[in-house]
PDB file of C-alpha atoms in Angstrom:
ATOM      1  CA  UNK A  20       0.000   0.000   0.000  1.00 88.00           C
ATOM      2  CA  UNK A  21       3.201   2.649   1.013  1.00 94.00           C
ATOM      3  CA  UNK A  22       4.504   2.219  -2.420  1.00 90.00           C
ATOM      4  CA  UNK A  23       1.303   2.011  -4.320  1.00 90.00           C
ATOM      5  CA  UNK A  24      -0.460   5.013  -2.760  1.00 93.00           C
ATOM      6  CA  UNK A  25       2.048   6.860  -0.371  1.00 96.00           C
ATOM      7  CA  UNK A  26       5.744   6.981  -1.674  1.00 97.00           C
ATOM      8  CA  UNK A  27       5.055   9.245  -4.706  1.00 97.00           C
ATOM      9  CA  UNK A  28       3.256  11.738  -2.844  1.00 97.00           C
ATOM     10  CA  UNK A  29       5.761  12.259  -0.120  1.00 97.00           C
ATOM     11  CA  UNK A  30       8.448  11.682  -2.320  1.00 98.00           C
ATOM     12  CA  UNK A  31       6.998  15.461  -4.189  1.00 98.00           C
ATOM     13  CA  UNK A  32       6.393  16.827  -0.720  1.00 98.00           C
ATOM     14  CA  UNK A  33       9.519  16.080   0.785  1.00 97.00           C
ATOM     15  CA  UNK A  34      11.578  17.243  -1.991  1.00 97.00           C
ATOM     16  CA  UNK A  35       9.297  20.374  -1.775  1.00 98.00           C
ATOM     17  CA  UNK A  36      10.208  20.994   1.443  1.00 97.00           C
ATOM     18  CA  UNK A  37      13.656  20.194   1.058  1.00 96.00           C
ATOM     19  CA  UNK A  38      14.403  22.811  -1.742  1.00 97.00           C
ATOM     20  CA  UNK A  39      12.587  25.182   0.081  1.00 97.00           C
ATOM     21  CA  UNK A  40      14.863  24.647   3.209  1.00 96.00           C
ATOM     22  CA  UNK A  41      18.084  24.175   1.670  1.00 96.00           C
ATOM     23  CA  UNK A  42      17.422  26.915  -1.295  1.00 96.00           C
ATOM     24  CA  UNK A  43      19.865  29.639   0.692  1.00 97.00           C
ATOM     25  CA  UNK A  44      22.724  26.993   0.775  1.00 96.00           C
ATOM     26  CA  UNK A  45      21.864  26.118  -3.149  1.00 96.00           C
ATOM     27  CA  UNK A  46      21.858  29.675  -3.729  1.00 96.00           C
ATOM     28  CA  UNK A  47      24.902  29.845  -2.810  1.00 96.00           C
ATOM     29  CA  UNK A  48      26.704  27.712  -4.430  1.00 95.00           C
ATOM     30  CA  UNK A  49      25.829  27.991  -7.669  1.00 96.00           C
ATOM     31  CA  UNK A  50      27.119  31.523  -7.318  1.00 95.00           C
ATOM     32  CA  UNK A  51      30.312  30.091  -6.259  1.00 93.00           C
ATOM     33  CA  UNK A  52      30.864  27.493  -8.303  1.00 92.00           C
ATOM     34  CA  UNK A  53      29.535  29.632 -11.566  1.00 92.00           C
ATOM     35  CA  UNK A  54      32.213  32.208 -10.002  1.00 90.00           C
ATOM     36  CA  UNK A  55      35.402  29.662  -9.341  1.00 86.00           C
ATOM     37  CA  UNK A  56      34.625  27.620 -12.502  1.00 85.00           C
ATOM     38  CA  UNK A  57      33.136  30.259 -14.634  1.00 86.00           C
ATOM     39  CA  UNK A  58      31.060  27.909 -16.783  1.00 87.00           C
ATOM     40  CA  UNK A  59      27.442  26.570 -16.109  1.00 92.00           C
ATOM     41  CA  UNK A  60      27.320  25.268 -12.517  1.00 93.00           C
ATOM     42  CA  UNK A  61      25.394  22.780 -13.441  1.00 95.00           C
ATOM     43  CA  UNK A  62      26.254  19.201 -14.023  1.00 92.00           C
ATOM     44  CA  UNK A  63      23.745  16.715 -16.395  1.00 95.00           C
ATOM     45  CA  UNK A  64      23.717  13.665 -17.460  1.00 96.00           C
ATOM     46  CA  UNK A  65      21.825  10.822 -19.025  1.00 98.00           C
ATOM     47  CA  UNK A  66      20.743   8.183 -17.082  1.00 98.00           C
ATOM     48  CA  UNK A  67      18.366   5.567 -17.059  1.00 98.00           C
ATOM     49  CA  UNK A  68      15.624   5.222 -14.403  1.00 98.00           C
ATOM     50  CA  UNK A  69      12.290   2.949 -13.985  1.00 98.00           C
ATOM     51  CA  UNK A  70      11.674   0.712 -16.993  1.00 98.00           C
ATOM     52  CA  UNK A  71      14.992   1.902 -17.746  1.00 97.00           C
ATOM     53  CA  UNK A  72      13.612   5.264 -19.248  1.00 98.00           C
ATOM     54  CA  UNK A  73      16.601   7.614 -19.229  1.00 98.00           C
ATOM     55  CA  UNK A  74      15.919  10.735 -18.516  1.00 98.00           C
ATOM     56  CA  UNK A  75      18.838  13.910 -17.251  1.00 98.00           C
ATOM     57  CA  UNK A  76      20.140  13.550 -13.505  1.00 98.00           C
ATOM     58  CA  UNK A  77      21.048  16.804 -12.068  1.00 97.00           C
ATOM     59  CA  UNK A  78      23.757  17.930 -10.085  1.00 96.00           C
ATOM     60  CA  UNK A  79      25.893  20.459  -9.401  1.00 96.00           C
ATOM     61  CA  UNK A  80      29.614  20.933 -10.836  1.00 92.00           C
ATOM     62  CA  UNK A  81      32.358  19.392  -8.526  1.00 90.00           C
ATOM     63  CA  UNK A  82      35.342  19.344 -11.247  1.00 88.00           C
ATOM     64  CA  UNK A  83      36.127  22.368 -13.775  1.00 82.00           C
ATOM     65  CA  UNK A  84      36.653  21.557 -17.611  1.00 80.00           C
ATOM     66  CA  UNK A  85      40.409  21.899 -18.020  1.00 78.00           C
ATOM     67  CA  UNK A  86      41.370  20.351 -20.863  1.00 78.00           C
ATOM     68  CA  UNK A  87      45.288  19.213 -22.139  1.00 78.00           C
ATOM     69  CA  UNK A  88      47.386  20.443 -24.820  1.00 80.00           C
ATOM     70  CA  UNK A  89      45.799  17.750 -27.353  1.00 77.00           C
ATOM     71  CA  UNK A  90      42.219  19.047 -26.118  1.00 74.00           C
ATOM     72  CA  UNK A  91      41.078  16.490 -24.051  1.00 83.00           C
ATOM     73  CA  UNK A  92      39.775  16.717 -20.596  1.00 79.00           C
ATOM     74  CA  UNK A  93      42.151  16.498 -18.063  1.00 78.00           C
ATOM     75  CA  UNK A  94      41.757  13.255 -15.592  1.00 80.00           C
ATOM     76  CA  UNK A  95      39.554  13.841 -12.845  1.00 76.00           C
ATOM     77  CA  UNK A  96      41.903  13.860  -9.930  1.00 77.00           C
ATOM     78  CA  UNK A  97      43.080  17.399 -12.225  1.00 78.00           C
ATOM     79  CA  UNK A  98      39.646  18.872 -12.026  1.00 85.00           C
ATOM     80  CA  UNK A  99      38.363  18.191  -8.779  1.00 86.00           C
ATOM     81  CA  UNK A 100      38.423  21.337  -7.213  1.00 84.00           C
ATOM     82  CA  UNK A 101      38.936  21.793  -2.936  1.00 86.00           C
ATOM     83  CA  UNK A 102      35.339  23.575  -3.133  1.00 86.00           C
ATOM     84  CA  UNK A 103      34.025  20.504  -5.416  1.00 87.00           C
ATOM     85  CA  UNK A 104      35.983  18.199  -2.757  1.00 88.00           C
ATOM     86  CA  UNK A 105      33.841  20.029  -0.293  1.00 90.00           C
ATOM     87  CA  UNK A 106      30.443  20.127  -2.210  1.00 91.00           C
ATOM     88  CA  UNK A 107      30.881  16.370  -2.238  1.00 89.00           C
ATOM     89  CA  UNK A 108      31.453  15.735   1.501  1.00 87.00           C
ATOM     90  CA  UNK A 109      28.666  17.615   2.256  1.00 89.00           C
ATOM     91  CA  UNK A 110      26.765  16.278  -0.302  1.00 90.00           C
ATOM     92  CA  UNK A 111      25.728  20.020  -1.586  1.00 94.00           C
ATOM     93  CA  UNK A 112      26.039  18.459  -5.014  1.00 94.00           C
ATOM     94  CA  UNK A 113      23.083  16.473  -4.769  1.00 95.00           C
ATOM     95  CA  UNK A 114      20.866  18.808  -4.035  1.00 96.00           C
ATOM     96  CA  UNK A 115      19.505  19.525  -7.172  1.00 97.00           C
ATOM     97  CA  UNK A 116      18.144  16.307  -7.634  1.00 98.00           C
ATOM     98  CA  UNK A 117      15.218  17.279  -5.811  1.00 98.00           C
ATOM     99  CA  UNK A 118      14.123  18.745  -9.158  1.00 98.00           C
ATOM    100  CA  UNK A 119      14.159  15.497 -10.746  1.00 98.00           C
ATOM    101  CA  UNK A 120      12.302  14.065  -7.573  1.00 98.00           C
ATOM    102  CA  UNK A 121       9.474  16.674  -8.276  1.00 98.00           C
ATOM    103  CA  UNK A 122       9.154  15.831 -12.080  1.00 97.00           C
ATOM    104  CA  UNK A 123       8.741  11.868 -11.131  1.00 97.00           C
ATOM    105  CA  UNK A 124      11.927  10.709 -12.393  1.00 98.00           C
ATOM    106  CA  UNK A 125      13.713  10.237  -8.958  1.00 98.00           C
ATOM    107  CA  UNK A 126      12.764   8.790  -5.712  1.00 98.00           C
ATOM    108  CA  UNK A 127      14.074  10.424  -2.373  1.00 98.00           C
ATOM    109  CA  UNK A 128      15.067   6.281  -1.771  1.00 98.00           C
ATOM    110  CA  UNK A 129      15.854   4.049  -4.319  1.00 98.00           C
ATOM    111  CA  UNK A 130      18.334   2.536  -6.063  1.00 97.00           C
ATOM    112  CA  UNK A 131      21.030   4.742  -7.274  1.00 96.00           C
ATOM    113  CA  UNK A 132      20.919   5.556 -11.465  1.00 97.00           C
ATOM    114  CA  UNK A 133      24.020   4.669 -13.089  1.00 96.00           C
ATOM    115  CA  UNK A 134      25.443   5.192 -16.515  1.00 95.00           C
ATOM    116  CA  UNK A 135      23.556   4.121 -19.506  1.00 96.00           C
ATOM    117  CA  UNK A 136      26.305   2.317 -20.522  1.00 95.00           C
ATOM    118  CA  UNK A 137      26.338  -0.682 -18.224  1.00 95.00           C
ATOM    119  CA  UNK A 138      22.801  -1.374 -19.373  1.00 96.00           C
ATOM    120  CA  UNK A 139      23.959  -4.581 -21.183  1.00 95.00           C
ATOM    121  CA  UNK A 140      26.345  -5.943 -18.042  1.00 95.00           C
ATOM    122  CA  UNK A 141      23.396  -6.597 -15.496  1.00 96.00           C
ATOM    123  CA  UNK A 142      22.475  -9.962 -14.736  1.00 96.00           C
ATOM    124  CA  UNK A 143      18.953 -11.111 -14.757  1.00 96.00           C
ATOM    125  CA  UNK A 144      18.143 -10.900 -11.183  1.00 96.00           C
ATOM    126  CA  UNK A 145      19.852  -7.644 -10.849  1.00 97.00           C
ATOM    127  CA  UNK A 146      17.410  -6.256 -13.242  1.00 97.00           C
ATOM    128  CA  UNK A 147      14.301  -5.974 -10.897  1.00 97.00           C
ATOM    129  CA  UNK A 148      16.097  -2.563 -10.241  1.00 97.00           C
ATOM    130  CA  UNK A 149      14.360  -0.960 -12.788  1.00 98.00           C
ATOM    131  CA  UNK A 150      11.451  -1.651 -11.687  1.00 97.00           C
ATOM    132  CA  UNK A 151      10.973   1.462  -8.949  1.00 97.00           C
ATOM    133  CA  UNK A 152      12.356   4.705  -9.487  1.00 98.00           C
ATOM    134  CA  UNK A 153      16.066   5.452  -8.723  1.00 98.00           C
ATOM    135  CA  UNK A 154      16.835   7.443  -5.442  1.00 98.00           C
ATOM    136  CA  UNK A 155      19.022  10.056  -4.236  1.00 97.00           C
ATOM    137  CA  UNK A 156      19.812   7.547  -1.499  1.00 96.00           C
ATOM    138  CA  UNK A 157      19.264   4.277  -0.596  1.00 96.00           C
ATOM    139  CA  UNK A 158      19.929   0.931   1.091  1.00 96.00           C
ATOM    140  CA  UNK A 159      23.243   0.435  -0.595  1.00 93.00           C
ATOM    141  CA  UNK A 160      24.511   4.175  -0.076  1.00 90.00           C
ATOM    142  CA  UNK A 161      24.054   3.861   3.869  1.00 92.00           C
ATOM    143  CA  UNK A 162      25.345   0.050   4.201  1.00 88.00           C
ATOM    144  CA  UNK A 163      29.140   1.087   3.764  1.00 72.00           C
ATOM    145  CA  UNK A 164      28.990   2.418   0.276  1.00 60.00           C
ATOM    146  CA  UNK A 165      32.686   3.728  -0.128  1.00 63.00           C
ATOM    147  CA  UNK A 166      33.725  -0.269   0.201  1.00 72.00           C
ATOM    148  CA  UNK A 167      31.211  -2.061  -1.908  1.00 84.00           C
ATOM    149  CA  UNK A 168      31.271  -4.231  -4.649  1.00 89.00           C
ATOM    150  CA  UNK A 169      29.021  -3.944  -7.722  1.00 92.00           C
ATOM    151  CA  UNK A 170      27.247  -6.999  -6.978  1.00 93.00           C
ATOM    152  CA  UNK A 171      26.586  -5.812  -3.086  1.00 94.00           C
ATOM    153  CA  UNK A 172      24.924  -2.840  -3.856  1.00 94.00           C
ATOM    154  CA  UNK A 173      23.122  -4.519  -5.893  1.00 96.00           C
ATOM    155  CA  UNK A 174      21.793  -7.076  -3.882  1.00 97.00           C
ATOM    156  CA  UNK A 175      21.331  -4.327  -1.183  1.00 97.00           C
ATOM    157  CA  UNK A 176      19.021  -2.451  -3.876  1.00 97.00           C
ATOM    158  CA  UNK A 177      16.663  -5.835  -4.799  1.00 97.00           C
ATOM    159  CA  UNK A 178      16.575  -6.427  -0.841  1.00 97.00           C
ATOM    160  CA  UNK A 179      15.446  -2.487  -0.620  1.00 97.00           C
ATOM    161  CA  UNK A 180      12.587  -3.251  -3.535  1.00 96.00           C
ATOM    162  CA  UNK A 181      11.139  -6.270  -2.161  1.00 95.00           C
ATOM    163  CA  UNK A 182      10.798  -4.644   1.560  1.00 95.00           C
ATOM    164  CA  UNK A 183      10.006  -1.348   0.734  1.00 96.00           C
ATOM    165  CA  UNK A 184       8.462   0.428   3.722  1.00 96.00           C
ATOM    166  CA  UNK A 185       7.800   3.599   5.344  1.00 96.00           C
ATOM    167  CA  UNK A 186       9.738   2.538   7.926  1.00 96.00           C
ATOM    168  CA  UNK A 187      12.412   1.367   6.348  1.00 97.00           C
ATOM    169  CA  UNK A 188      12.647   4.641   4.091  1.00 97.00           C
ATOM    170  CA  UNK A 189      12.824   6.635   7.177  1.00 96.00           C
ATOM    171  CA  UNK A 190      15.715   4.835   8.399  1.00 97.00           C
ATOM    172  CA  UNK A 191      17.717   5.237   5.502  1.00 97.00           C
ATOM    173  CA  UNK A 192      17.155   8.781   5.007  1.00 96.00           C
ATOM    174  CA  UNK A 193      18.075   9.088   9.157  1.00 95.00           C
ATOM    175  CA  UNK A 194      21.407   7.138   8.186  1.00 94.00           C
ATOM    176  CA  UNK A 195      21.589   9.054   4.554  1.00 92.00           C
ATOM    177  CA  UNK A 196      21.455  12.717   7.392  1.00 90.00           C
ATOM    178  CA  UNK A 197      24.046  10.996   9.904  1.00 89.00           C
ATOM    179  CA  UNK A 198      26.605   9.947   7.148  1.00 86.00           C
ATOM    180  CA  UNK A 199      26.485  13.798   5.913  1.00 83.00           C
ATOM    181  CA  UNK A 200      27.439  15.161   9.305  1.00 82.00           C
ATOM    182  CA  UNK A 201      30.067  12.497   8.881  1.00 77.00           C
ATOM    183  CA  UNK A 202      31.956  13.802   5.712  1.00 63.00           C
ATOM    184  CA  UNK A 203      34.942  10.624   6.497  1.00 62.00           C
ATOM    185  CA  UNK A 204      32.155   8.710   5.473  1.00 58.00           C
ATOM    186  CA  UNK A 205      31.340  10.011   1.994  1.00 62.00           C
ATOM    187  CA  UNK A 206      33.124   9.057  -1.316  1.00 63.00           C
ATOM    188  CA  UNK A 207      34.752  11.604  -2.753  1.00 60.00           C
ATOM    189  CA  UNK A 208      36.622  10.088  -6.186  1.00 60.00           C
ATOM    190  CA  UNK A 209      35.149   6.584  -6.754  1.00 57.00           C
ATOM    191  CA  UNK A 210      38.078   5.577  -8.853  1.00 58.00           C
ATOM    192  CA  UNK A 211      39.876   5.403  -5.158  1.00 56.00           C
ATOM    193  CA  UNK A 212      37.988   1.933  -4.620  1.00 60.00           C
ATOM    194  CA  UNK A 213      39.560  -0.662  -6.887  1.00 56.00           C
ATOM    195  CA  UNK A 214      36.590  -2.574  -6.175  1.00 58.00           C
ATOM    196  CA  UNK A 215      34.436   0.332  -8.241  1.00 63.00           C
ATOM    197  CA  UNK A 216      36.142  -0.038 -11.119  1.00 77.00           C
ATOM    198  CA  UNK A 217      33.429   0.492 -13.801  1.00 87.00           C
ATOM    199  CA  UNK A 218      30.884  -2.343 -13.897  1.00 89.00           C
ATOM    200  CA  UNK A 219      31.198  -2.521 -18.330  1.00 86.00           C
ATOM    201  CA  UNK A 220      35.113  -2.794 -17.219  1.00 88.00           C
ATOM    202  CA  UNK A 221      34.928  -5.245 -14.850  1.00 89.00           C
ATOM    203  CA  UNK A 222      32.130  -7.789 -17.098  1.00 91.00           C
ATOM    204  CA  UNK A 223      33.041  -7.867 -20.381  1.00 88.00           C
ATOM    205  CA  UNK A 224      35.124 -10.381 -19.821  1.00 86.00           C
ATOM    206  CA  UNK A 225      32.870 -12.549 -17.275  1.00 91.00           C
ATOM    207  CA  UNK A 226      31.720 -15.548 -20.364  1.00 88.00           C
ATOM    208  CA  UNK A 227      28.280 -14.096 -20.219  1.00 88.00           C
ATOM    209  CA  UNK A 228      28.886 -10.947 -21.235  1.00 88.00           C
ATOM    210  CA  UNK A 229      30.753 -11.801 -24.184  1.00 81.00           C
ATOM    211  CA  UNK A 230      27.948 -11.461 -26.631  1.00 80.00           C
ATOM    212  CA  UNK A 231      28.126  -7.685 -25.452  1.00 81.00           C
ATOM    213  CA  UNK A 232      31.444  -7.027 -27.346  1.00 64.00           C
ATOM    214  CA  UNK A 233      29.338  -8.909 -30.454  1.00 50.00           C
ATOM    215  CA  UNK A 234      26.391  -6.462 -30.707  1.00 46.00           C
ATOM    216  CA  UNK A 235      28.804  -2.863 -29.738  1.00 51.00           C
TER     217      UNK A 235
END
């Protein structure tokens, strides 16, 4: 009944609230970062959410767009900025997401949308995923997310879609709150984790991926 009648509804309400709360702190940086960076300070990107539709995940710029001699973008250990080091502790970056909460694309709890291109690389029952909406956080982002492998979060994010609750959604976004005022906690470059490498890197070898590298 929570997910059928209730989640949607305070998922718009929430987010409501939230960008009405946090608008000051928004405000702000997107001054800054449009001021530091001076380029959009906005981030976009294509990903794909329930039913894998893709639609454009928001965020806000953590690395500039320096670029080398031969005109490609520098690696991102170059661009991350100490202010985008600091938007990401705090998790400032995400905020913007609340917009795509309020259009319907996003949850406030869900599984996390990733890149379009590891579409092909999930394994069957690692596909229910796309059957709710993706969150800003969820199960897998508050169950020690800096050390997890691909195939842990997403067990944690099938576990989080068959017991979906209003319980349960409260305690994640309690834990989501406590690991913000607990910036140790919060990845800051992914490609630190070995075990993150990207999932299309780390499967197209695995034998039943192999028909992948056919079709591309």
């Amino acid at each position: 009944m929570y997910k059928k009648y209730f989640k949607r509804p305070l998922d718009f309400l929430l987010s409501l609230f939230g960008l009405l709360i946090t608008s000051p702190i928004l405000i702000l940086a997107i001054i800054a970062i449009a001021i530091s960076f001076r380029e959009n300070p906005f981030f976009t990107q294509k990903r794909p959410g329930k039913h894998e539709k893709i639609f454009s995940v928001l965020k806000l710029k953590t690395m500039n767009s320096k670029k080398d001699k031969d005109g490609k973008l520098l690696p991102d250990k170059y661009r991350l900025t100490p202010f985008g080091i600091f938007i990401r502790k705090t998790s400032i970056d995400e905020l913007p997401q609340l917009i795509n909460v309020l259009k319907g694309d996003m949850s406030l709890i869900g599984p996390r949308p990733l890149l379009i291109r590891y579409l092909p690389y999930y394994r069957e029952n690692e596909k229910p995923r796309f059957l709710i909406r993706p969150g800003i956080t969820g199960l897998a982002q508050i169950s020690g997310r800096n050390y997890m492998t691909w195939e842990e979060r997403f067990e944690k994010d099938i576990e989080y879609m068959h017991n979906m609750s209003f319980k349960q959604d409260l305690f994640i976004i309690w834990k989501t709150i406590q690991k913000i005022f607990n910036p140790g906690e919060i990845e800051v470059d992914p490609n630190s984790n070995p075990a993150m490498l990207a999932m299309d890197l780390q499967r197209k070898e695995w034998p039943e991926f192999k028909h992948v590298q056919k079709l591309q």
